[in-house]
mmCIF file of C-alpha atoms in Angstrom:
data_model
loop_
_atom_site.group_PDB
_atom_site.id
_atom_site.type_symbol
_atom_site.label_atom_id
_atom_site.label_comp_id
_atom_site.label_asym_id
_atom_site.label_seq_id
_atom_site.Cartn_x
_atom_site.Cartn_y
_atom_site.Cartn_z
ATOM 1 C CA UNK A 1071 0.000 0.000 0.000
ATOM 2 C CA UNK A 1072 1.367 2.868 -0.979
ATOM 3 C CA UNK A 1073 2.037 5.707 1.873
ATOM 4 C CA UNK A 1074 2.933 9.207 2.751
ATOM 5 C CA UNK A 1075 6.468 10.384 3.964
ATOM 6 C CA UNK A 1076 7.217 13.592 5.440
ATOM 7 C CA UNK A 1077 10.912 14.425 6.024
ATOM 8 C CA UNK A 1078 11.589 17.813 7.310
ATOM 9 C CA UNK A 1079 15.409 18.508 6.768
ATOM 10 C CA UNK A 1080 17.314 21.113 8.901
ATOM 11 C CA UNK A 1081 21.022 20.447 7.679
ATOM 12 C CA UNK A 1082 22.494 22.010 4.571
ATOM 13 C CA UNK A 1083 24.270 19.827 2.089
ATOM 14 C CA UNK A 1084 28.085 21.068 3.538
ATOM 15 C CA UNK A 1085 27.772 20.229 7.380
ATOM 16 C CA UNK A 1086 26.873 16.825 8.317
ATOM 17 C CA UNK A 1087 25.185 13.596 5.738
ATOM 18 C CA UNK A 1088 21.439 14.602 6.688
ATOM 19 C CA UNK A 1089 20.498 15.825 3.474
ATOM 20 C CA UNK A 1090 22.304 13.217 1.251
ATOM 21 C CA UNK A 1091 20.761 10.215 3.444
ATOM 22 C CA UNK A 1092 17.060 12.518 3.311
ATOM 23 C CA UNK A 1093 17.363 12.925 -0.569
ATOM 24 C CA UNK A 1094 18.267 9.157 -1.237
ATOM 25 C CA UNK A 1095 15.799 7.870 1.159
ATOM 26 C CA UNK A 1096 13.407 9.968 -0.423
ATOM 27 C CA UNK A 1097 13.959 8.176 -3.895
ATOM 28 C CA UNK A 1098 13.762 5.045 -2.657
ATOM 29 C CA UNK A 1099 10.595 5.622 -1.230
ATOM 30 C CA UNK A 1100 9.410 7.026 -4.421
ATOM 31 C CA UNK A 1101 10.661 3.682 -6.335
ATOM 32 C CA UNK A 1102 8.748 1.858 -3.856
ATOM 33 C CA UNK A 1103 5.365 3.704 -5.417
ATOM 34 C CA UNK A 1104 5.363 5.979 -2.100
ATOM 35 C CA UNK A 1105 4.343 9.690 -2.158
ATOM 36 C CA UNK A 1106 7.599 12.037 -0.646
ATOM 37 C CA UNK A 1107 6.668 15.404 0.948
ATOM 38 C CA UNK A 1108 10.264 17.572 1.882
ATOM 39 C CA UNK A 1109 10.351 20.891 4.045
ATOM 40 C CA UNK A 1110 13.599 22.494 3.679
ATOM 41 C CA UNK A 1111 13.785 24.369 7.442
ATOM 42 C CA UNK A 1112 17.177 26.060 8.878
ATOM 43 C CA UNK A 1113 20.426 25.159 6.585
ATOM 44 C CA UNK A 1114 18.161 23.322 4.504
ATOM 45 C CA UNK A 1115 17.007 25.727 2.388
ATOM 46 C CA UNK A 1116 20.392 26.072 1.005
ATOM 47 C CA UNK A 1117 19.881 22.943 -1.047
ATOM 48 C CA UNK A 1118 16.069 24.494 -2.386
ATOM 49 C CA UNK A 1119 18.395 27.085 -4.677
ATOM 50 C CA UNK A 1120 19.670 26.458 -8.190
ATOM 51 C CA UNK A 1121 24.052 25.900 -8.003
ATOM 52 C CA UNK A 1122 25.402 28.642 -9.629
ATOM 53 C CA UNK A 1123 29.024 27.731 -11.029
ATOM 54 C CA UNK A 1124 32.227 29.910 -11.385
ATOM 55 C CA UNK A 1125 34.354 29.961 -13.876
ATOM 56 C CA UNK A 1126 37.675 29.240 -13.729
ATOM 57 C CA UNK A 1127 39.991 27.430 -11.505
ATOM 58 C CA UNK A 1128 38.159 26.380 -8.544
ATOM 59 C CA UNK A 1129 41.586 26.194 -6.430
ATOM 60 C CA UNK A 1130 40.378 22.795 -4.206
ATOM 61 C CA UNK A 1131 42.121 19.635 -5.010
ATOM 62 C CA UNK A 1132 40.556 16.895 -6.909
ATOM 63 C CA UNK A 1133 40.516 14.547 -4.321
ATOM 64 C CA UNK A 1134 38.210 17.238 -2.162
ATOM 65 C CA UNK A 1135 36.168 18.256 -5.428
ATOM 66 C CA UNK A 1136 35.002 14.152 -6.112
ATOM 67 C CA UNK A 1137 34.322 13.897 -2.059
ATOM 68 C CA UNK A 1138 31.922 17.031 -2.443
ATOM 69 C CA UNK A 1139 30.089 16.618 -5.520
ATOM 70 C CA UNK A 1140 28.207 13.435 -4.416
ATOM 71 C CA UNK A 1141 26.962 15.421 -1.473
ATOM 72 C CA UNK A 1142 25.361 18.310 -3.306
ATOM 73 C CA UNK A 1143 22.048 17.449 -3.340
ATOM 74 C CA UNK A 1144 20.113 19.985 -5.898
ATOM 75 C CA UNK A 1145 19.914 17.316 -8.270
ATOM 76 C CA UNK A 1146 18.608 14.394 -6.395
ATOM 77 C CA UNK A 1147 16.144 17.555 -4.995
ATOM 78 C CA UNK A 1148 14.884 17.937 -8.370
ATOM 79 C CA UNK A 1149 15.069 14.418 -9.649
ATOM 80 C CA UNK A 1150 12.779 13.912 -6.022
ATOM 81 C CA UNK A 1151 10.430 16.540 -7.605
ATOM 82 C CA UNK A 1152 10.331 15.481 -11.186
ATOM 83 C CA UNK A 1153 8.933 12.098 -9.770
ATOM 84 C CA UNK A 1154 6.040 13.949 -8.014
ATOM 85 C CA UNK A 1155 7.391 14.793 -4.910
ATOM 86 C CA UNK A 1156 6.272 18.085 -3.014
ATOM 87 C CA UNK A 1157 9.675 19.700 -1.700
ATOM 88 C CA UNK A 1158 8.845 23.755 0.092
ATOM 89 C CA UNK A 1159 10.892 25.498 2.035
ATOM 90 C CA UNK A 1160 10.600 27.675 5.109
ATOM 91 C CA UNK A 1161 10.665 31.024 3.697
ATOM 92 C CA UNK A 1162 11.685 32.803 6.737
ATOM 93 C CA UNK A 1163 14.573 30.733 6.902
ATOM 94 C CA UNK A 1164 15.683 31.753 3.299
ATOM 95 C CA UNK A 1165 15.415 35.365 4.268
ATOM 96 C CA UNK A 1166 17.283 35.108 7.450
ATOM 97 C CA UNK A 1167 19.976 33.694 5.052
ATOM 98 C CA UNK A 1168 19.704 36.745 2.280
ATOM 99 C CA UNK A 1169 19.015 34.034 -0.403
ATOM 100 C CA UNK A 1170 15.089 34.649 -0.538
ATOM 101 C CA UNK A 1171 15.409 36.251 -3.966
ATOM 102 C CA UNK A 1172 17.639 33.204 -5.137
ATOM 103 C CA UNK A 1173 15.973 30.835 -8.513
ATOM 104 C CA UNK A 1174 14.684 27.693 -6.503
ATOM 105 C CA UNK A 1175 15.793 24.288 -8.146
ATOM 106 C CA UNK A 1176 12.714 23.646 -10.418
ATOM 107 C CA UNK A 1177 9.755 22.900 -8.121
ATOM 108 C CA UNK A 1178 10.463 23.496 -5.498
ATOM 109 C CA UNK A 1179 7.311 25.682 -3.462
ATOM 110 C CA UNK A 1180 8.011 28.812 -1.550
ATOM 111 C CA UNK A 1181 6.284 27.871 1.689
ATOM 112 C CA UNK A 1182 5.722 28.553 5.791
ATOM 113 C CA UNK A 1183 5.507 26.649 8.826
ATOM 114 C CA UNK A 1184 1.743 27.875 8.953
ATOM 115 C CA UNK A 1185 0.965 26.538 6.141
ATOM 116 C CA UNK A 1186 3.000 24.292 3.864
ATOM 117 C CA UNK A 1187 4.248 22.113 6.833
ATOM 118 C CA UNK A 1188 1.143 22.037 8.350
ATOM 119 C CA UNK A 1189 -0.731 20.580 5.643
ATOM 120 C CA UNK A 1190 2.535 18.182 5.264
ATOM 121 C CA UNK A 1191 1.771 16.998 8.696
ATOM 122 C CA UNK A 1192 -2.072 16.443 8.308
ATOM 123 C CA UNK A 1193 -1.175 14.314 5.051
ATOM 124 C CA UNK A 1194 1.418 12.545 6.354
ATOM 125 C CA UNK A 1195 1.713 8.864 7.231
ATOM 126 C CA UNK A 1196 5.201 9.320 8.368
ATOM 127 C CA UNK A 1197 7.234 11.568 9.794
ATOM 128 C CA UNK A 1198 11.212 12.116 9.887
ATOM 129 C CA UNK A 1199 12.488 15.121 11.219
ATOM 130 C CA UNK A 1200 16.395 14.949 10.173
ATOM 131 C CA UNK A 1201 18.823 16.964 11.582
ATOM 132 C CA UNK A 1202 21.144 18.272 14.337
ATOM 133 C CA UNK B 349 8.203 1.060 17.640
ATOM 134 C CA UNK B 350 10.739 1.856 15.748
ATOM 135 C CA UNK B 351 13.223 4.648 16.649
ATOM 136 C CA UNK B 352 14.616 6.351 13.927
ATOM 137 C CA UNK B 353 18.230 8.036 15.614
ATOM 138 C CA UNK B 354 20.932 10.013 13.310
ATOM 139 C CA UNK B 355 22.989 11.406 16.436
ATOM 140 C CA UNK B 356 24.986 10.060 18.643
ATOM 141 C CA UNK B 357 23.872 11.914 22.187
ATOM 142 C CA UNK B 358 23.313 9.711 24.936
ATOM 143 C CA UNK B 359 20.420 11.247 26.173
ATOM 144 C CA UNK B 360 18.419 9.852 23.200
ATOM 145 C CA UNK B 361 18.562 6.608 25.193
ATOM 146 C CA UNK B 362 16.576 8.154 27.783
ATOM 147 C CA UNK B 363 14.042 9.480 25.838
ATOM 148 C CA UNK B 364 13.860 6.040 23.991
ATOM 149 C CA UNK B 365 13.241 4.606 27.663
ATOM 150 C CA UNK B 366 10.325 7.287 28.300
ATOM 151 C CA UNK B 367 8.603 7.078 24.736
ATOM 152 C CA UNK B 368 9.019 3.279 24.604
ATOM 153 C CA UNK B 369 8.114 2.231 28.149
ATOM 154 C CA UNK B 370 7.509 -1.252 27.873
ATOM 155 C CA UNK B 371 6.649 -1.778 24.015
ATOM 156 C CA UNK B 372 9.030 -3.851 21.778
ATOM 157 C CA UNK B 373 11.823 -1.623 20.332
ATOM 158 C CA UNK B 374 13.807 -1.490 17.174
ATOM 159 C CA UNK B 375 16.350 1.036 16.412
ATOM 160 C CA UNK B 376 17.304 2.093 12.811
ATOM 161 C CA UNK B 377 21.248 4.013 12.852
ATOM 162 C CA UNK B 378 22.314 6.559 10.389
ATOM 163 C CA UNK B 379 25.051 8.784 10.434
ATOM 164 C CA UNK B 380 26.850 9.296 13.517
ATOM 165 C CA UNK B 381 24.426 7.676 15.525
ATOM 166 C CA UNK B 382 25.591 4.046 13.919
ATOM 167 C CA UNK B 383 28.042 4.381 16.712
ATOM 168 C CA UNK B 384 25.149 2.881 18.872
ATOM 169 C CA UNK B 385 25.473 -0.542 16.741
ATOM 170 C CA UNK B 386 28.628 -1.052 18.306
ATOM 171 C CA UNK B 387 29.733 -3.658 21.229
ATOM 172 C CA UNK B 388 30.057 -0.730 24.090
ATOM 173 C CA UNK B 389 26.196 0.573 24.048
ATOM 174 C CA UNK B 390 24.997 -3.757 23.624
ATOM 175 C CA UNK B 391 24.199 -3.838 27.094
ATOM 176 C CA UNK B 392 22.999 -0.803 27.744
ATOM 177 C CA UNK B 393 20.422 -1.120 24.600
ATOM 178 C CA UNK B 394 19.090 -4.671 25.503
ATOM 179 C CA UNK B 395 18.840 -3.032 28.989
ATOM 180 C CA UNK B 396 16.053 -1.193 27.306
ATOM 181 C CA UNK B 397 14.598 -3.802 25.411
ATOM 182 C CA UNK B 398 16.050 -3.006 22.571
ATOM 183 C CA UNK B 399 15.682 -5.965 19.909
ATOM 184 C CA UNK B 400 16.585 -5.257 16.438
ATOM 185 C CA UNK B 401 18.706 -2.855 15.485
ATOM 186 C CA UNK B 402 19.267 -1.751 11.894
ATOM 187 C CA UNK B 403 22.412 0.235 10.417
ATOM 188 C CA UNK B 404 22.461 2.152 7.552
ATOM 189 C CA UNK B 405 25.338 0.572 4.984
ATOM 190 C CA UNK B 406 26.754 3.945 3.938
ATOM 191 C CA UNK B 407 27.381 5.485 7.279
ATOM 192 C CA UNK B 408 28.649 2.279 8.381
ATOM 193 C CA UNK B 409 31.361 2.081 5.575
ATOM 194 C CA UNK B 410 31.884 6.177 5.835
ATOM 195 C CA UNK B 411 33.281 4.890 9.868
ATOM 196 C CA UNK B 412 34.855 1.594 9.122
ATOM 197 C CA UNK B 413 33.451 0.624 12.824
ATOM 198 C CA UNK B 414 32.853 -2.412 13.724
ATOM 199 C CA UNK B 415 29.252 -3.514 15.153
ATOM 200 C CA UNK B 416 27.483 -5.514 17.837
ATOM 201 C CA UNK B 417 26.411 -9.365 16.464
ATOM 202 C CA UNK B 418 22.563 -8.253 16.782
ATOM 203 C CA UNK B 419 23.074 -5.332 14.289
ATOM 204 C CA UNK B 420 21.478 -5.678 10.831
ATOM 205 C CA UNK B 421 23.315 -3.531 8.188
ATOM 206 C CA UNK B 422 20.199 -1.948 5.590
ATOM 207 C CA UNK B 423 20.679 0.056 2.500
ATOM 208 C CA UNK B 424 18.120 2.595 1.192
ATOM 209 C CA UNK B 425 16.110 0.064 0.374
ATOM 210 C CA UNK B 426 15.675 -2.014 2.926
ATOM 211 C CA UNK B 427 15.186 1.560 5.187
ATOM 212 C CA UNK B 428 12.461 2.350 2.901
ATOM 213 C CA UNK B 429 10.258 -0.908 3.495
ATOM 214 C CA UNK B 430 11.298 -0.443 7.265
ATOM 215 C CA UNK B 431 9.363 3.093 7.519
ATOM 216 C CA UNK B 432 6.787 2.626 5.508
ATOM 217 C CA UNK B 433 6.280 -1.191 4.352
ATOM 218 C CA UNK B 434 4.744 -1.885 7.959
ATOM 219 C CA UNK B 435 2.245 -0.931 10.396
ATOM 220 C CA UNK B 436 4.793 -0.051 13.287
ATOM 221 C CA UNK B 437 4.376 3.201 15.134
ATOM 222 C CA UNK B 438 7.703 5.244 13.906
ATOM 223 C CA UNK B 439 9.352 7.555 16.409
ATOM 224 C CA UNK B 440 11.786 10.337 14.987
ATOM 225 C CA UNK B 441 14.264 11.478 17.520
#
């Protein structure tokens, strides 16, 4: 039977592994047949905004750069979305963080506590709040 | 009731205690918290009737630790059926 899950992320993609393992348990869930619903509170709203590249040497070695990339997660965000899932953010959280006015990876829902989350957690057969 | 734990504060074991009282308890690991799959917390989690405890696979191999004989190592997979294949009451902490 196909279910709900709810995962309200707090980490960014840089500080600890909550939003890799949140964005691969998400699409696992989703190859299961299982609706995902994301809110992207506190650092996690980072990962809600499209990367934007530079140009140029990016003066970290190698080594670091293929350690990093995996963890990015604003394509397994959109990859989440493109399968049906509902991903908003906290948009208080954005604007405490000056990146409010930042593109959002595509599909991804401006959204509030009041609202957003709260229908999240009326719709929600489970629940994962994942962070520090 | 499954406990879902991704840090590795001792407290949590206490408020595992309080939330679980006397209701069969599983434990799914992931990040730093897979430190609680290993031999020094066994007694302390079968103490709280702890009985299965899951791992995730890559945290595990991020630590190169070495677990407990009851621990069961799950991928994303297997994590997936646990949360939502089932009727057990999940508890995020």
């Amino acid at each position: 039977m196909s279910k709900t899950l709810t995962i309200m992320l707090l980490s960014g993609a840089a500080e600890n592994e909550d939003a890799e393992f949140a964005t691969r348990l998400a699409l696992a869930a989703q190859d299961k047949g299982h609706k995902v619903q994301m809110y992207l509170f506190g650092n996690a709203v980072n990962i809600s905004k499209k990367e934007t590249p530079i140009e140029g040497d990016l003066h970290i070695q190698q080594r670091l750069v293929d350690h990093i990339e995996p963890t990015k997660s604003f394509d397994r965000l959109a990859e989440i979305i493109s399968r049906g899932g509902d991903v908003s953010t906290c948009h208080t959280n954005e604007h405490a963080r000056g990146i409010e006015f930042r593109e959002y990876v595509e599909g991804v829902k401006w959204g509030d506590v009041g609202g957003s989350f709260t229908k999240y957690l009326m719709t929600s057969d489970v629940l994962l709040s994942v962070g520090h | 009731m499954l406990f879902f734990v991704n840090k590795p504060e001792e407290g949590i074991l206490d408020r595992i205690a309080l939330i679980g009282g006397d209701e069969d308890k599983a434990l799914l690991l992931v990040g730093d918290a897979v430190t609680f799959g290993t031999s020094f917390w066994e007694d302390r989690l079968e103490d709280l009737g702890v009985e299965d405890i899951y791992v995730n696979k890559s945290s595990l191999e991020a630590r190169n630790i070495e677990l407990s004989d009851g621990c069961e190592v799950v991928d994303y997979d297997e994590i997936a059926d646990l949360l939502l294949g089932g009727d057990e009451k999940i508890v995020s902490l």
